[in-house]
Amino acid sequence: MKDIREDIAWAKINQDVMKSLENPRKLYWVILFFALMAFGFGLGCEVYQYQTGMGVANLNNPQVWGLYIATFIFWIGMSHSGTLLSAILHLMHADWRKPIYRFAEAMTTFSLMTAGLFVMVHIGRLWQFYYALPYPNDRGIWPNFQSPLLWDAMAIFTYLSSSVLFLFVGMIPDLAIARDNMQAGWRQKLYTLLALGWEGTDRQWRNFRVTYLTIACFLIPLAVSVHSIVASDFAMSQQPGWHVTSFPPYFVAGALYSGCAAIITLFIILRYVFKFEEYMTLPILKKIVRLTFAIAMVWTYLNAVEFASVWYSHDQVSKDVLIQKMTGNYSPFWWGMIFCGSVVPLVFAIKRFQTNIPVLFATSLLLNLGMWLERWMIVAPTFSHGYYPWTWDHDQWPSIVQWGMVFGSFGWFTLLFLLFCKVFPSVSMYEVKEMVYHRTLHLKKSETAEQGAH
Amino acid sequence: MSKRHLLALYSNFDEAEAVVRELRNTTINGFDVNDDMIVKSPIEHPEVEEFLGDKPVYVQWFTLFGALMGGLFGFFLISGAQANFYMQMKGGKPIVPFPPNFVLTYEMFILGGVFITILGFLVCAGLPAKRSPLYSAKVSIDNIAILVNAEEAAISVLKAIFTKHKALEIQEEAGK
Amino acid sequence: MSVSNLLENWSQVRHEHPVNDKPHDPYKWAMAIDLDACTGCNACSVACYAENNLPVVGKEKFQHGQQMHWMRVERYWDEDGREFPDQGFQFLPMMCQQCEAAPCETVCPVAATNHTADGLNSQIYNRCIGSRYCSANCPFKVRYFNWYDYPTTENVWPAEMTQQLNPDVSVRGKGVMEKCTFCVQRLSAAKVTAKGEGRIVREGEVQTACQQACPTSAISFGNIVNPESRVHKQWAAQQVELDKDKQAKNEKEEGPGLRGYRILEELRAYPSVMYLERVRESAV
Amino acid sequence: MIDSDSVKQLAGHPFDRRDFLKVLGWSGTAVALSGCGNTSIEDGRETVVSYVEASDYMVPGIGVYYNSTCAQCDAGCNINGRVREGRVLKLEGNPDSGINKGKLCGLGQAGVQHHYNPDRVREPLLRNGSKGEAITWDKAYALIAEKLAGVQGDEIAFLSGGMSGHLKVLLGNYLDSLGTRNHFVYEAIAPSVVRAANVKAYGVEMPRYRLDKAKVVLSFGADFLGAWVSPVHFSQQYAQFRKGVDGQRGVLIQVESKMTLTGANADRWLVVKPGTEGVLALGIINVLGTATGDVAELVKGYDPVRVSRETGVSVSHIEKVAALLRMRSPSLVLAGSAAEGYAHGSQNAAAINLLNQVLGNVGKTIEAPVSVPFPQMAPAKGNTAALKSLNDGLAAGKYKVVFNFAANPVFTAPGAMKFKDNFAKAGFKVAFAHYLDETALQADLVLPLDSALEDWGTQVPEYMTEGAQINIQQPLMERLHANTRGMGDIVLALLKQRKADEYKGFEDYYAYLRGAMLQNKGALGGGGVDDDTFWNETLTRGIVKLAGATGALTTHATAAGLVFPAHKEADEHYPLHLIPGVTASLRDGRHTNQPWLQESPDPLTTIVWDSWVEIHPKKATELGIVEGDIVEVTSRTGSVKAQVYLFPGIHPEAVSIPVGRGHDAMGRYAKGYGVNPFQIMDTVFEAATGELAMHETRVKISKTGQRVLVVKDEGAAGALQMGRKIASRVSTDQIDLSKEV
Amino acid sequence: MHRFLRLPILLVGLFMAVSSYAANNSQPALTTEDSLGPQVQQPIEFPHNRHAGNHDASDPAKGGMEINCQYCHTYARRSAVAGIPPLQKCIGCHQSIESVRNKPRIVELFKYWDAKKAIPWKKVHDLPDFVRFNHERHIKRFIEQQDRPVQEACGYCHGDVKEMTVARRQKPLAMGWCASCHEKDHPVTAEGGAPIGNQAYWYSFQKPVAAQDAAAVIKARGPNDCWQCHK
């Protein structure tokens, strides 16, 4: 099992990564095609829903949110591990993040953009969306700043713009490399524009370092706040099953969890389609897998805490919701979530599987399924079994329109992500160089130390 | 007095360092090592900063300023808007409630911080910029470049120093 | 400047209404519904359809739970597993409770639902963007969403039936939330008349459609601020206080001995509708 | 703007309603349909509502209220229609009414949907093959004259629903002119057996019941809060009864085999074996022990143990009920449709009435009714015996011309009668109809009627409440469709065909009505007032209140002729009783096409837009049936398939299907929704009166294997509150009602 | 360092200014602002100027007749809806004015009258369907209570109709425009009496000015919740 070679020529790094912008494996186009199909279908569903009304989604009076909000949280959650890899691990100087953080950060950006779509899809009068924006108008009216939805909008906007900026800033040196190595054409023009004239001067690097570090520092509390606020959408309400103190950490843990699972999936795909075997090495994968396992256990614990606190409380209404989740119509999905979220990750504990790509690929997909189910199980059962028994519903199965948009969102995400990877270097070249450089230094030092000891 | 640019490429960092040290230790007329020399590297070398001497970075001040202003802007925009829109009464809540406003202030704090940091970065790093007259794409591969800007008189001296330290390549700006 | 406005009126903008406030003046509309008189006949619900331009959604949409009855009559029977409901059913007319601290109000992102000076929970259709958060947060689930564009849906209002629509009430298009308004169009008409005469609305001058229709007069409605109003007297007699989440009478050891209660009072939404418990004869 | 004061604006303005309606001429049909669609000022796109001439009180934007009479059922509630810009918007109760006192039930409110119904017949239609062809009124009248030419009087039949007032008089004159006595007054659901029993017991068909004076009401299947006699009036009495006489809250005990709305509101709901209501009444008399004479003799055998065995009501309950009746007086015992719907229905009703007499309620809570001093206007009350004789005549091919008005026997006649086939045997069938209902579809000529909100008329309520009254029905707006006619106008036109001279003075029915009313001005309370004032005031009030004549009641209790048939063993092939459910909003199905009623959940099951089979959960478990199963309900006559609803308020040996749905005509809102239980009803007749015994059909049920989601308002938690305090209940010993407002 | 700070300071200053201004929004569209609507094609080109315009002393045949707005638009003071005068009203005068009887517009008018057909006037001032303006209240306030000239009071919203032939919308009739009047000129207080505690300030668009005496309070009331106009 080999890691990145310390003696790899830097020119080869450039060459290898730049190659990914040119000729990926055939699978790339296959995935792109399916993503396009899924997105097209989702788009069709949205057009139909927009024209006809939200009713075609088979939402109903108690069940007003359905899959849209569940999937919205899923996408928001997925974005978090990009920040984990790019910001938290950056601060902790974990150099193994360097070859993979770029695509993780891209994943953050695009999953946030996908999540944003669901806000749109979900709204009954999309054409009046601007009412939710705080802009001065002669009517003298403002949005309601007390609404957690507005906090959500604000948090997501902040997160999205910060993530985009972070992704962009971190990519400037690579854009310069791309600019220098690309034959003339629209791409070179694009890179020239985006590289902002980066030359790698000492002044640029000096300010770059500080900027990068600062934004990383901001991103961490931001990421935590974003998912806490999303959790507030639920925790701030009075509804049984939502009005839970542990929701914010629970949401954050779930977010990191699903993000890590998605990173494993995308890692494996990118490694294959862009022939990144040299850089996205198995030891790195192993580290992510272990990290994921740890987060899975945290998530499991927080899950247990939530259930236990409901179970031992005298809050009969919340308890009813929990019992309903376990035994009612939703029980297959709820138990599916427990299985995928808490049992499946045990595979990661087995050393043999930590580098077994087919197993990891399948497992990571299951984990993501579990995390999607988790979001659905947060949203739907409370609607179905709220405070008011008279309105408990019996027809909550989402329609094809809802499913179409859920699948469409995966298509949209994949589309954006794959296009990004094709247009921009998805492995950070300069950071891999740094990694190699520092490892070499370290190696030299330890060799010297060894010799000294002799 | 016209100045000309000179660029030398080195394959490894040690050689570049030696050049810089020599330039620092040598007094050359028409060349100021602090103002007229730029080191370009493909990766971020913490050592570069060491041997170039203590050059201050101001980005963090932008950050502080941006964050504070973002926070203040957020709080006052929101509270001010609420205070002007009495009709938006919420039962059981004051017109200007703190917890929601603090949440939004927090987000605005970060947003302001990030935006102004980026702004600061662009300002401090002098970006976006035109590329300097002498530029080698090899810097973006693995070479380290030393770009100097010196008066005609100093050029030959500098060249000599560069060559001495096994410069891979020396580029010279055409005279005016 | 907004900042100076903010600072000048600091005490006002930090004032919590109605929790630490004197009750509304001069209007606070409230209801009392006597469940012992309610027979579950649905006249109120139909009257509401007639008054408030509610769409008839049809069987298929009703099956999907997309019905639009602002006033619904719920029916319960005993939970103790007896073979026959030999003490009858319990009926409960349920509509927006016009909570004083309404959970729906705070969560609307666009401020389409607010608290009015009359203590009502207003719903502004034209401001609504349809996020449905208010419904999600309503414990009573009395908010109804326009899942379809009913005005243009076949057989909801065929051309002839549009002539029945009440011109005082907006017909809602798709994508907006709606709910019981306590017949606000009637209230404001009465207020305009009263204002023109320089007085406040008198007891009995205005009725909600459901109250007007109710064959057993189980619903009483009025201005609870007015001590002469029937609704004020009822609330007072039942010792139910608007701004309490635990009524003093319930703390008594021997039990309240009174019938008045509010639904899910413990959620501290302070509903404006008081129900009087259904009574069952103990002698038979 | 609605303004309760605008009623006042109307008062004191002398006006001629008819002229007013003619000049109103409003243009501008655009009704604001989209409340949220447009967000901007729209100049010049809409047309302003404008008048040619307008009376002073017609102000755009201000509702004017006109009094009229509700025509949705026979109770004759007085209504108050809100009219704005020339269109009627909403019906309210008329506060001056003795019957409904300003209140109105859901069925009554839906009257506007009868008026605005998109499926109304708009042109006279003549059958051409299977299609109807629009013809002119002149042609239609000519056709009737042609068909009547040379036809003997007894070859003509006129079928109608219950009717009263001047229309009845005019129609009587017409039928006289045709020389026919075959006026069949048919109502599918009417308390005819009870009426007959009441005549025997009290000497009147329907005494005035005073629930408000009773301390205990013991009702044997009388759904007085739902669909029985005059529900809005009884509801008001009920509210008073609950508040109590002398501070004593009234106690309602309901005895029936299938819970009705009234049963759902009872303090004690006693389920009895279908048909044994009379036995229970006798059992209670037995326990009371106050009966004397032949009554004591009769009830001797009905000791609680036997009665309990036969009825299924426990001995302790019989004793408790008797004790309560003894303790709290006066009480009131009612015999309703569940008691009368058997072959021995008269016996049941008589036993129940006997209980009233034993308890001494006659004269206290049962008062002598008041009647209108114009017997010719008195209501012709519909019954089912009339249908039988008509059907027999049709089957024999006796009738060459048949008229049908306000009845839909093809839909409501029991399947076993084969009415539709027999109807086809008539030579020429004329239907006066609002909609193309099942019967109109079988007719050769369909004449479109004005809606009740467009037409003139008078009505004498079948059940008089406080004093006698004649209800005025008047148009609330112009005709919606140009080619419909009022029934009165049609009858007058037909009458002119026969007796042109006698009626040439009356331009139309309005003129006739006005003339007839003015003729009796003195008797109608208008003595000393000039004609126009009297007429205008009458129209303004919408009610003519009269002193009326009060009859006397028989108080003598007798057991003469009261013999119960021997206890019948269960039918082994058809083990279950079929109880047709009569709901407050749909009744016999004539208003099923009013969407508010379709979407208004049935109060007991909360089901909408569909029919259902009520089965007791215990029985369902036995049969392996769950909610939503489609079962086939088979009687000797036929079978229907419908969804099951598990309903605890029904005797396990009975199933119930509501009537009113299952139309295969009547337009978009009625057609194809639910099933029609009339189709599977056997023709069993009540022994004494010849009325149809609606509860005598026996059925069996079998699963079809299909299952559907029941469309109902009730949620997944069903009728349970899951421990929340939502619809709370308290027993009388825990509260003190005297302090209440 | 100062060199670097110039731009941020500028920007932040701008931000502060914008936020303050934005939040304050005390400058809604002006009451006097004119915003001409389209010229609406009416069935009969009714000359408002001839009926309501000022007398022309030199040539009485040309000037207006200074008819009070409320003479024809009589519903406005009694109803929320102004409506349009019934045809009868036009005929009432014109049947006795022989001099103009043969003018094409009058001929057209009598055609409608003879046919007993209502004239399909187009709405000129047509608010969106979810906005409910109450004419009665405004007339009560301005004309009956404050005794302002009718043409001035009507003109607040309808513009200078007496100068027009066919009426044309002159004012924006947008919400901000309504609010500008209600905020600036008619401070909002609690309804129906003396303000209680500070409640008078609770429900306005903006901070209102406290009423000086009880009588003023009764008069000075504007919409204080969204439901006043939208329901």
GROMACS .gro file of N, CA, C and O in nm, chain C residues 36 39 42 57-59 67 69 75 78-79 83 86 89 155 160 163-164 168 171 189 205 211 213-215 259 261 277-282 284, chain D residues 2 4 33 35 82 84 87 89 103 109 122 236 249 264-265 267-269 599 601 604 610 616 618 645 668-669 713-714 721 726 728 730 732 740:
model
  280
  666ASP      N    1  -7.115   2.149   2.523
  666ASP     CA    2  -7.236   2.079   2.564
  666ASP      C    3  -7.352   2.115   2.471
  666ASP      O    4  -7.445   2.038   2.455
  669THR      N    5  -7.374   2.026   1.866
  669THR     CA    6  -7.425   1.894   1.830
  669THR      C    7  -7.346   1.832   1.715
  669THR      O    8  -7.378   1.723   1.671
  672ASN      N    9  -7.227   2.063   1.175
  672ASN     CA   10  -7.152   2.115   1.060
  672ASN      C   11  -7.208   2.241   0.997
  672ASN      O   12  -7.158   2.285   0.894
  687VAL      N   13  -6.265   2.115  -0.266
  687VAL     CA   14  -6.151   2.059  -0.337
  687VAL      C   15  -6.185   1.930  -0.410
  687VAL      O   16  -6.114   1.890  -0.501
  688GLY      N   17  -6.293   1.865  -0.370
  688GLY     CA   18  -6.329   1.741  -0.438
  688GLY      C   19  -6.270   1.619  -0.370
  688GLY      O   20  -6.182   1.628  -0.285
  689LYS      N   21  -6.321   1.506  -0.413
  689LYS     CA   22  -6.288   1.382  -0.342
  689LYS      C   23  -6.139   1.350  -0.345
  689LYS      O   24  -6.078   1.318  -0.243
  697GLN      N   25  -5.790   1.928   0.201
  697GLN     CA   26  -5.916   2.001   0.219
  697GLN      C   27  -5.890   2.138   0.282
  697GLN      O   28  -5.787   2.158   0.344
  699HIS      N   29  -6.117   2.330   0.491
  699HIS     CA   30  -6.218   2.379   0.585
  699HIS      C   31  -6.155   2.453   0.702
  699HIS      O   32  -6.094   2.393   0.788
  705ARG      N   33  -6.466   1.486   1.576
  705ARG     CA   34  -6.553   1.394   1.649
  705ARG      C   35  -6.467   1.293   1.721
  705ARG      O   36  -6.380   1.230   1.662
  708ASP      N   37  -6.487   0.758   2.317
  708ASP     CA   38  -6.407   0.721   2.433
  708ASP      C   39  -6.293   0.629   2.396
  708ASP      O   40  -6.301   0.550   2.303
  709GLU      N   41  -6.191   0.640   2.474
  709GLU     CA   42  -6.071   0.562   2.445
  709GLU      C   43  -6.062   0.438   2.532
  709GLU      O   44  -5.965   0.365   2.527
  713GLU      N   45  -6.755  -0.130   2.438
  713GLU     CA   46  -6.807  -0.186   2.314
  713GLU      C   47  -6.885  -0.083   2.233
  713GLU      O   48  -6.874  -0.075   2.112
  716ASP      N   49  -7.153   0.451   2.459
  716ASP     CA   50  -7.284   0.468   2.520
  716ASP      C   51  -7.299   0.599   2.593
  716ASP      O   52  -7.402   0.624   2.655
  719PHE      N   53  -7.074   1.077   2.146
  719PHE     CA   54  -6.946   1.125   2.096
  719PHE      C   55  -6.918   1.262   2.156
  719PHE      O   56  -7.005   1.325   2.214
  785ASN      N   57  -6.426   2.275  -1.181
  785ASN     CA   58  -6.535   2.240  -1.091
  785ASN      C   59  -6.523   2.295  -0.949
  785ASN      O   60  -6.601   2.260  -0.863
  790GLU      N   61  -7.091   2.999  -1.299
  790GLU     CA   62  -7.208   3.042  -1.223
  790GLU      C   63  -7.172   3.061  -1.077
  790GLU      O   64  -7.217   3.154  -1.012
  793GLN      N   65  -7.031   3.375  -0.893
  793GLN     CA   66  -7.118   3.485  -0.851
  793GLN      C   67  -7.152   3.478  -0.704
  793GLN      O   68  -7.200   3.574  -0.645
  794GLN      N   69  -7.130   3.363  -0.645
  794GLN     CA   70  -7.159   3.349  -0.503
  794GLN      C   71  -7.046   3.405  -0.417
  794GLN      O   72  -7.063   3.430  -0.298
  798ASP      N   73  -6.600   4.071  -0.029
  798ASP     CA   74  -6.522   4.130   0.079
  798ASP      C   75  -6.403   4.044   0.119
  798ASP      O   76  -6.323   4.083   0.204
  801VAL      N   77  -6.009   3.602  -0.291
  801VAL     CA   78  -6.003   3.462  -0.330
  801VAL      C   79  -5.856   3.427  -0.344
  801VAL      O   80  -5.781   3.499  -0.406
  819ALA      N   81  -6.588   4.590   0.895
  819ALA     CA   82  -6.705   4.667   0.853
  819ALA      C   83  -6.776   4.726   0.975
  819ALA      O   84  -6.815   4.843   0.977
  835GLU      N   85  -7.325   4.348   1.780
  835GLU     CA   86  -7.332   4.419   1.653
  835GLU      C   87  -7.267   4.339   1.541
  835GLU      O   88  -7.302   4.352   1.426
  841GLN      N   89  -7.086   3.160   1.412
  841GLN     CA   90  -7.169   3.191   1.527
  841GLN      C   91  -7.313   3.217   1.482
  841GLN      O   92  -7.408   3.169   1.542
  843ALA      N   93  -7.462   3.105   1.224
  843ALA     CA   94  -7.533   2.989   1.174
  843ALA      C   95  -7.567   2.890   1.286
  843ALA      O   96  -7.668   2.821   1.278
  844CYS      N   97  -7.487   2.881   1.385
  844CYS     CA   98  -7.495   2.771   1.482
  844CYS      C   99  -7.636   2.755   1.538
  844CYS      O  100  -7.686   2.843   1.609
  845PRO      N  101  -7.703   2.645   1.507
  845PRO     CA  102  -7.842   2.628   1.550
  845PRO      C  103  -7.859   2.622   1.701
  845PRO      O  104  -7.965   2.652   1.751
  889ARG      N  105  -6.623   2.453   3.371
  889ARG     CA  106  -6.605   2.380   3.245
  889ARG      C  107  -6.506   2.443   3.150
  889ARG      O  108  -6.465   2.381   3.053
  891TYR      N  109  -6.201   2.567   2.946
  891TYR     CA  110  -6.060   2.530   2.927
  891TYR      C  111  -6.017   2.572   2.788
  891TYR      O  112  -6.100   2.598   2.702
  907GLU      N  113  -6.644   2.245   2.855
  907GLU     CA  114  -6.647   2.100   2.845
  907GLU      C  115  -6.788   2.048   2.820
  907GLU      O  116  -6.886   2.103   2.870
  908ARG      N  117  -6.792   1.940   2.746
  908ARG     CA  118  -6.920   1.870   2.728
  908ARG      C  119  -6.958   1.809   2.862
  908ARG      O  120  -6.874   1.757   2.934
  909VAL      N  121  -7.085   1.814   2.892
  909VAL     CA  122  -7.133   1.760   3.021
  909VAL      C  123  -7.203   1.628   2.995
  909VAL      O  124  -7.269   1.611   2.893
  910ARG      N  125  -7.184   1.534   3.085
  910ARG     CA  126  -7.257   1.409   3.075
  910ARG      C  127  -7.325   1.382   3.207
  910ARG      O  128  -7.266   1.397   3.313
  911GLU      N  129  -7.450   1.339   3.198
  911GLU     CA  130  -7.529   1.314   3.318
  911GLU      C  131  -7.469   1.197   3.395
  911GLU      O  132  -7.441   1.091   3.336
  912SER      N  133  -7.452   1.215   3.521
  912SER     CA  134  -7.395   1.106   3.599
  912SER      C  135  -7.502   1.010   3.649
  912SER      O  136  -7.473   0.899   3.692
  914VAL      N  137  -7.734   0.854   3.488
  914VAL     CA  138  -7.791   0.751   3.401
  914VAL      C  139  -7.682   0.673   3.329
  914VAL      O  140  -7.577   0.727   3.300
  916ILE      N  141  -7.012   4.395   0.470
  916ILE     CA  142  -7.129   4.344   0.539
  916ILE      C  143  -7.162   4.442   0.648
  916ILE      O  144  -7.073   4.497   0.712
  918SER      N  145  -7.457   4.480   0.947
  918SER     CA  146  -7.584   4.433   0.999
  918SER      C  147  -7.687   4.546   0.995
  918SER      O  148  -7.807   4.524   0.995
  947LEU      N  149  -6.160   3.701  -0.890
  947LEU     CA  150  -6.132   3.561  -0.864
  947LEU      C  151  -5.995   3.539  -0.804
  947LEU      O  152  -5.974   3.451  -0.726
  949GLY      N  153  -5.716   3.651  -0.575
  949GLY     CA  154  -5.683   3.744  -0.469
  949GLY      C  155  -5.536   3.777  -0.465
  949GLY      O  156  -5.497   3.880  -0.416
  996ARG      N  157  -7.830   3.757   0.172
  996ARG     CA  158  -7.745   3.874   0.153
  996ARG      C  159  -7.724   3.895   0.004
  996ARG      O  160  -7.674   3.808  -0.066
  998ARG      N  161  -7.571   4.145  -0.294
  998ARG     CA  162  -7.481   4.257  -0.325
  998ARG      C  163  -7.462   4.265  -0.474
  998ARG      O  164  -7.439   4.164  -0.539
 1001ARG      N  165  -7.640   4.012  -0.686
 1001ARG     CA  166  -7.627   3.867  -0.678
 1001ARG      C  167  -7.635   3.824  -0.532
 1001ARG      O  168  -7.585   3.892  -0.443
 1003LEU      N  169  -7.537   3.627  -0.216
 1003LEU     CA  170  -7.407   3.575  -0.174
 1003LEU      C  171  -7.421   3.469  -0.066
 1003LEU      O  172  -7.348   3.373  -0.063
 1017LYS      N  173  -8.114   3.124   1.283
 1017LYS     CA  174  -8.013   3.020   1.263
 1017LYS      C  175  -8.042   2.945   1.134
 1017LYS      O  176  -8.154   2.947   1.083
 1023GLN      N  177  -7.783   2.655   0.425
 1023GLN     CA  178  -7.680   2.747   0.374
 1023GLN      C  179  -7.641   2.712   0.231
 1023GLN      O  180  -7.604   2.798   0.152
 1036ARG      N  181  -8.143   2.442  -1.825
 1036ARG     CA  182  -8.159   2.582  -1.865
 1036ARG      C  183  -8.265   2.604  -1.973
 1036ARG      O  184  -8.310   2.714  -1.993
 1150GLN      N  185  -8.244   2.444   1.862
 1150GLN     CA  186  -8.253   2.556   1.953
 1150GLN      C  187  -8.319   2.516   2.084
 1150GLN      O  188  -8.278   2.557   2.192
 1163ARG      N  189  -8.009   2.059   3.435
 1163ARG     CA  190  -7.971   2.033   3.298
 1163ARG      C  191  -8.048   1.915   3.243
 1163ARG      O  192  -8.062   1.812   3.307
 1178ALA      N  193  -7.546   1.066   1.910
 1178ALA     CA  194  -7.409   1.102   1.943
 1178ALA      C  195  -7.405   1.210   2.050
 1178ALA      O  196  -7.302   1.230   2.114
 1179ASN      N  197  -7.514   1.282   2.066
 1179ASN     CA  198  -7.517   1.388   2.166
 1179ASN      C  199  -7.586   1.347   2.294
 1179ASN      O  200  -7.608   1.429   2.383
 1181ASP      N  201  -7.673   1.171   2.656
 1181ASP     CA  202  -7.601   1.139   2.779
 1181ASP      C  203  -7.587   0.988   2.791
 1181ASP      O  204  -7.491   0.937   2.845
 1182ARG      N  205  -7.688   0.920   2.743
 1182ARG     CA  206  -7.682   0.775   2.745
 1182ARG      C  207  -7.738   0.726   2.613
 1182ARG      O  208  -7.851   0.759   2.577
 1183TRP      N  209  -7.655   0.656   2.542
 1183TRP     CA  210  -7.699   0.602   2.415
 1183TRP      C  211  -7.719   0.453   2.433
 1183TRP      O  212  -7.625   0.380   2.466
 1513GLU      N  213  -6.878   1.797   0.049
 1513GLU     CA  214  -6.749   1.809   0.115
 1513GLU      C  215  -6.765   1.831   0.265
 1513GLU      O  216  -6.667   1.833   0.339
 1515PRO      N  217  -6.809   1.698   0.602
 1515PRO     CA  218  -6.796   1.561   0.650
 1515PRO      C  219  -6.921   1.515   0.723
 1515PRO      O  220  -6.985   1.593   0.793
 1518LEU      N  221  -7.073   1.192   1.195
 1518LEU     CA  222  -7.039   1.075   1.276
 1518LEU      C  223  -6.917   1.001   1.224
 1518LEU      O  224  -6.836   0.953   1.302
 1524ASP      N  225  -6.854   1.020  -0.050
 1524ASP     CA  226  -6.868   0.879  -0.080
 1524ASP      C  227  -6.965   0.815   0.019
 1524ASP      O  228  -6.997   0.871   0.122
 1530HIS      N  229  -7.014  -0.265   1.305
 1530HIS     CA  230  -6.956  -0.259   1.439
 1530HIS      C  231  -6.820  -0.328   1.438
 1530HIS      O  232  -6.804  -0.433   1.376
 1532LYS      N  233  -6.668  -0.512   1.638
 1532LYS     CA  234  -6.668  -0.651   1.682
 1532LYS      C  235  -6.711  -0.743   1.568
 1532LYS      O  236  -6.650  -0.846   1.543
 1559TYR      N  237  -6.673   0.126   0.696
 1559TYR     CA  238  -6.623   0.211   0.804
 1559TYR      C  239  -6.658   0.143   0.935
 1559TYR      O  240  -6.775   0.110   0.958
 1582ARG      N  241  -7.220   1.702  -1.220
 1582ARG     CA  242  -7.081   1.672  -1.187
 1582ARG      C  243  -7.057   1.646  -1.040
 1582ARG      O  244  -6.968   1.571  -1.004
 1583TYR      N  245  -7.134   1.711  -0.953
 1583TYR     CA  246  -7.103   1.697  -0.811
 1583TYR      C  247  -7.172   1.577  -0.747
 1583TYR      O  248  -7.143   1.544  -0.633
 1627ASP      N  249  -6.237   1.309   0.704
 1627ASP     CA  250  -6.165   1.417   0.768
 1627ASP      C  251  -6.084   1.367   0.887
 1627ASP      O  252  -5.980   1.421   0.920
 1628GLU      N  253  -6.135   1.265   0.949
 1628GLU     CA  254  -6.068   1.206   1.064
 1628GLU      C  255  -5.926   1.165   1.028
 1628GLU      O  256  -5.902   1.113   0.920
 1635GLN      N  257  -5.818   1.083   2.130
 1635GLN     CA  258  -5.748   1.208   2.161
 1635GLN      C  259  -5.607   1.182   2.210
 1635GLN      O  260  -5.533   1.276   2.243
 1640ILE      N  261  -5.840   1.759   2.455
 1640ILE     CA  262  -5.885   1.835   2.338
 1640ILE      C  263  -6.035   1.858   2.346
 1640ILE      O  264  -6.080   1.968   2.373
 1642SER      N  265  -6.296   1.785   2.578
 1642SER     CA  266  -6.302   1.733   2.714
 1642SER      C  267  -6.446   1.711   2.758
 1642SER      O  268  -6.539   1.767   2.703
 1644VAL      N  269  -6.708   1.621   3.111
 1644VAL     CA  270  -6.716   1.623   3.256
 1644VAL      C  271  -6.854   1.572   3.294
 1644VAL      O  272  -6.950   1.587   3.219
 1646THR      N  273  -7.195   1.554   3.539
 1646THR     CA  274  -7.272   1.661   3.606
 1646THR      C  275  -7.237   1.676   3.752
 1646THR      O  276  -7.248   1.785   3.807
 1654GLU      N  277  -7.315   2.956   3.555
 1654GLU     CA  278  -7.269   2.994   3.421
 1654GLU      C  279  -7.352   3.106   3.360
 1654GLU      O  280  -7.466   3.129   3.399
   0.00000   0.00000   0.00000
